[in-house]
PDB file of C-alpha atoms in Angstrom:
ATOM      1  CA  MET S   1      -0.051   0.363   0.059  1.00 50.00           C
ATOM      2  CA  PRO S   2       1.904   3.211  -0.938  1.00 54.00           C
ATOM      3  CA  THR S   3       1.888   6.058   1.476  1.00 58.00           C
ATOM      4  CA  SER S   4       1.245   9.322   1.218  1.00 57.00           C
ATOM      5  CA  ARG S   5       5.307  10.094   0.648  1.00 55.00           C
ATOM      6  CA  ASP S   6       5.261   7.664  -1.976  1.00 61.00           C
ATOM      7  CA  SER S   7       1.916   9.287  -3.306  1.00 66.00           C
ATOM      8  CA  ARG S   8       3.607  13.173  -3.828  1.00 66.00           C
ATOM      9  CA  PRO S   9       4.312  14.808  -7.137  1.00 64.00           C
ATOM     10  CA  VAL S  10       8.267  15.657  -8.394  1.00 65.00           C
ATOM     11  CA  TYR S  11       7.661  17.230 -11.303  1.00 66.00           C
ATOM     12  CA  SER S  12       5.028  20.287 -12.218  1.00 64.00           C
ATOM     13  CA  THR S  13       4.433  21.295 -15.358  1.00 66.00           C
ATOM     14  CA  ASP S  14       4.066  25.305 -14.444  1.00 72.00           C
ATOM     15  CA  THR S  15       7.300  24.478 -11.825  1.00 71.00           C
ATOM     16  CA  GLY S  16       9.407  22.164 -12.933  1.00 74.00           C
ATOM     17  CA  ARG S  17      11.368  19.913 -10.456  1.00 77.00           C
ATOM     18  CA  LEU S  18       9.792  19.632  -6.852  1.00 76.00           C
ATOM     19  CA  CYS S  19      10.944  18.379  -4.063  1.00 76.00           C
ATOM     20  CA  PRO S  20      10.826  15.284  -2.600  1.00 72.00           C
ATOM     21  CA  GLU S  21      10.813  16.519   1.400  1.00 75.00           C
ATOM     22  CA  CYS S  22       8.525  19.418   0.868  1.00 77.00           C
ATOM     23  CA  ALA S  23       6.863  19.171  -2.429  1.00 75.00           C
ATOM     24  CA  GLN S  24       7.881  22.763  -2.838  1.00 77.00           C
ATOM     25  CA  PRO S  25       9.791  23.777  -6.417  1.00 79.00           C
ATOM     26  CA  VAL S  26      12.984  23.385  -6.159  1.00 74.00           C
ATOM     27  CA  ALA S  27      14.608  26.304  -6.626  1.00 74.00           C
ATOM     28  CA  GLN S  28      12.789  27.465  -4.000  1.00 77.00           C
ATOM     29  CA  CYS S  29      12.844  24.506  -1.010  1.00 76.00           C
ATOM     30  CA  ARG S  30      14.669  25.600   2.141  1.00 75.00           C
ATOM     31  CA  CYS S  31      15.010  21.643   3.141  1.00 74.00           C
ATOM     32  CA  GLN S  32      17.803  21.117   0.565  1.00 63.00           C
ATOM     33  CA  ALA S  33      19.635  24.390   1.077  1.00 57.00           C
ATOM     34  CA  LEU S  34      19.886  23.406   4.613  1.00 58.00           C
ATOM     35  CA  ALA S  35      20.709  20.353   4.178  1.00 58.00           C
ATOM     36  CA  ARG S  36      24.174  21.281   2.290  1.00 56.00           C
ATOM     37  CA  ALA S  37      25.002  23.458   4.881  1.00 53.00           C
ATOM     38  CA  ALA S  38      25.076  20.817   8.225  1.00 52.00           C
ATOM     39  CA  ALA S  39      26.809  18.407   5.606  1.00 51.00           C
ATOM     40  CA  ARG S  40      29.611  20.792   4.973  1.00 52.00           C
ATOM     41  CA  PRO S  41      31.782  20.867   8.228  1.00 54.00           C
ATOM     42  CA  ALA S  42      32.544  24.526   9.822  1.00 58.00           C
ATOM     43  CA  GLY S  43      36.212  23.482  10.088  1.00 64.00           C
ATOM     44  CA  ASP S  44      38.994  25.453  12.191  1.00 74.00           C
ATOM     45  CA  GLY S  45      38.764  28.988  10.314  1.00 79.00           C
ATOM     46  CA  VAL S  46      42.210  27.198   8.314  1.00 87.00           C
ATOM     47  CA  VAL S  47      42.432  27.434   5.044  1.00 90.00           C
ATOM     48  CA  ARG S  48      44.498  24.990   3.918  1.00 92.00           C
ATOM     49  CA  VAL S  49      46.338  24.331  -0.120  1.00 94.00           C
ATOM     50  CA  SER S  50      47.533  20.873  -1.198  1.00 92.00           C
ATOM     51  CA  ARG S  51      49.159  19.433  -4.300  1.00 92.00           C
ATOM     52  CA  GLU S  52      47.059  15.956  -5.626  1.00 90.00           C
ATOM     53  CA  VAL S  53      47.981  13.761  -8.977  1.00 89.00           C
ATOM     54  CA  ALA S  54      46.570  10.494  -7.710  1.00 83.00           C
ATOM     55  CA  GLY S  55      43.068   9.272  -9.396  1.00 80.00           C
ATOM     56  CA  ARG S  56      43.815  12.096 -12.095  1.00 81.00           C
ATOM     57  CA  GLY S  57      45.529  10.642 -14.790  1.00 84.00           C
ATOM     58  CA  GLY S  58      48.681  12.268 -13.542  1.00 85.00           C
ATOM     59  CA  LYS S  59      47.792  15.552 -14.433  1.00 91.00           C
ATOM     60  CA  VAL S  60      48.657  17.516 -10.787  1.00 92.00           C
ATOM     61  CA  VAL S  61      45.793  19.640  -9.019  1.00 93.00           C
ATOM     62  CA  THR S  62      45.942  22.005  -6.212  1.00 93.00           C
ATOM     63  CA  VAL S  63      43.603  21.439  -3.915  1.00 93.00           C
ATOM     64  CA  VAL S  64      42.184  24.217  -1.489  1.00 93.00           C
ATOM     65  CA  ARG S  65      39.864  23.118   1.621  1.00 91.00           C
ATOM     66  CA  GLY S  66      38.564  25.316   4.252  1.00 89.00           C
ATOM     67  CA  LEU S  67      37.363  28.484   2.519  1.00 88.00           C
ATOM     68  CA  PRO S  68      34.567  29.844   5.005  1.00 85.00           C
ATOM     69  CA  GLY S  69      31.446  30.884   3.014  1.00 83.00           C
ATOM     70  CA  SER S  70      28.252  29.933   1.598  1.00 83.00           C
ATOM     71  CA  GLU S  71      27.190  28.229  -1.873  1.00 85.00           C
ATOM     72  CA  THR S  72      27.466  31.238  -3.620  1.00 88.00           C
ATOM     73  CA  GLU S  73      29.977  32.874  -1.848  1.00 89.00           C
ATOM     74  CA  LEU S  74      32.679  30.095  -2.260  1.00 89.00           C
ATOM     75  CA  ALA S  75      31.178  30.003  -6.095  1.00 91.00           C
ATOM     76  CA  ALA S  76      32.378  33.315  -6.620  1.00 92.00           C
ATOM     77  CA  THR S  77      35.550  32.490  -4.981  1.00 91.00           C
ATOM     78  CA  ALA S  78      36.669  30.418  -6.974  1.00 92.00           C
ATOM     79  CA  LYS S  79      35.587  32.393  -9.987  1.00 94.00           C
ATOM     80  CA  ALA S  80      38.629  34.600  -8.944  1.00 93.00           C
ATOM     81  CA  LEU S  81      41.017  32.389  -7.965  1.00 93.00           C
ATOM     82  CA  LYS S  82      40.690  30.676 -11.291  1.00 93.00           C
ATOM     83  CA  ALA S  83      41.088  33.615 -12.479  1.00 94.00           C
ATOM     84  CA  ALA S  84      44.511  34.853 -10.891  1.00 93.00           C
ATOM     85  CA  CYS S  85      46.162  31.221 -11.469  1.00 91.00           C
ATOM     86  CA  GLY S  86      44.885  31.259 -15.646  1.00 93.00           C
ATOM     87  CA  SER S  87      43.893  27.920 -15.454  1.00 93.00           C
ATOM     88  CA  GLY S  88      40.293  25.976 -14.632  1.00 93.00           C
ATOM     89  CA  GLY S  89      39.116  24.340 -12.105  1.00 92.00           C
ATOM     90  CA  THR S  90      35.692  22.789 -10.179  1.00 90.00           C
ATOM     91  CA  LEU S  91      34.345  23.530  -6.667  1.00 90.00           C
ATOM     92  CA  LYS S  92      32.807  20.463  -5.508  1.00 87.00           C
ATOM     93  CA  ASP S  93      30.924  19.945  -2.240  1.00 84.00           C
ATOM     94  CA  GLY S  94      32.967  22.712  -0.671  1.00 85.00           C
ATOM     95  CA  VAL S  95      36.168  21.732  -1.988  1.00 90.00           C
ATOM     96  CA  LEU S  96      38.291  23.839  -4.948  1.00 92.00           C
ATOM     97  CA  GLU S  97      40.258  21.771  -7.141  1.00 93.00           C
ATOM     98  CA  ILE S  98      42.264  24.391  -9.301  1.00 94.00           C
ATOM     99  CA  GLN S  99      44.266  23.256 -12.500  1.00 92.00           C
ATOM    100  CA  GLY S 100      48.083  22.410 -12.219  1.00 92.00           C
ATOM    101  CA  GLU S 101      50.841  23.872  -9.461  1.00 92.00           C
ATOM    102  CA  GLN S 102      49.330  26.367  -8.489  1.00 91.00           C
ATOM    103  CA  ARG S 103      49.640  26.231  -4.552  1.00 92.00           C
ATOM    104  CA  ASP S 104      51.973  29.722  -4.153  1.00 92.00           C
ATOM    105  CA  LYS S 105      49.688  31.805  -6.563  1.00 93.00           C
ATOM    106  CA  VAL S 106      46.759  30.021  -4.794  1.00 93.00           C
ATOM    107  CA  VAL S 107      48.534  30.984  -1.094  1.00 93.00           C
ATOM    108  CA  ALA S 108      49.435  34.553  -2.245  1.00 94.00           C
ATOM    109  CA  TRP S 109      45.876  35.588  -3.329  1.00 92.00           C
ATOM    110  CA  LEU S 110      43.851  33.628   0.100  1.00 91.00           C
ATOM    111  CA  GLN S 111      46.594  35.891   2.072  1.00 92.00           C
ATOM    112  CA  ALA S 112      46.390  38.902   0.505  1.00 93.00           C
ATOM    113  CA  ARG S 113      42.390  38.710   1.259  1.00 89.00           C
ATOM    114  CA  GLY S 114      43.218  38.175   4.636  1.00 89.00           C
ATOM    115  CA  LEU S 115      43.129  34.697   5.344  1.00 87.00           C
ATOM    116  CA  SER S 116      44.710  31.783   7.151  1.00 89.00           C
ATOM    117  CA  VAL S 117      46.663  29.632   4.607  1.00 90.00           C
ATOM    118  CA  LYS S 118      48.740  26.650   5.551  1.00 90.00           C
ATOM    119  CA  ARG S 119      50.095  24.608   2.625  1.00 91.00           C
ATOM    120  CA  ALA S 120      49.870  21.385   3.580  1.00 86.00           C
ATOM    121  CA  GLY S 121      51.516  17.708   2.416  1.00 80.00           C
ATOM    122  CA  GLY S 122      54.923  18.751   1.372  1.00 64.00           C
TER     123      GLY S 122
END
C-alpha cells in the first residue's frame, strides 16, 4: 500500500522539479539548502592548500579546503581564484580544485584577502 510520501508529485509542468521532502519547487526549497549547509563542517578557520595527483591520470591539481562562506560565496571565490591563476578548475562539495601546480599563487592570493592559509602535504 503506498504511503502519502510515495504519492507526492515529483514534477509539475508549471514549476518543474519538486523537492521530495517538502513538495516545493526545487528553486524555492529550503530543506535542501539546510541539508547542504549542515553537511559541510565548519572547520577550524584555516584554509589548507595542497597538491594532488592520485586518480587524475597523472595530472596535477591544486586543492583548496576549508574556505569560509556559503555556496554562492565559494563559487565567486572560485571564479576569482581561477582567473588569478589563469587556469580552470571546479568546486565540488566545498573543495576547490584548480588545474596545475598553483600552490604559490593560491596561497599568496588567499593571504592577500586576510585568510589564514597553510600549505598542506609537502
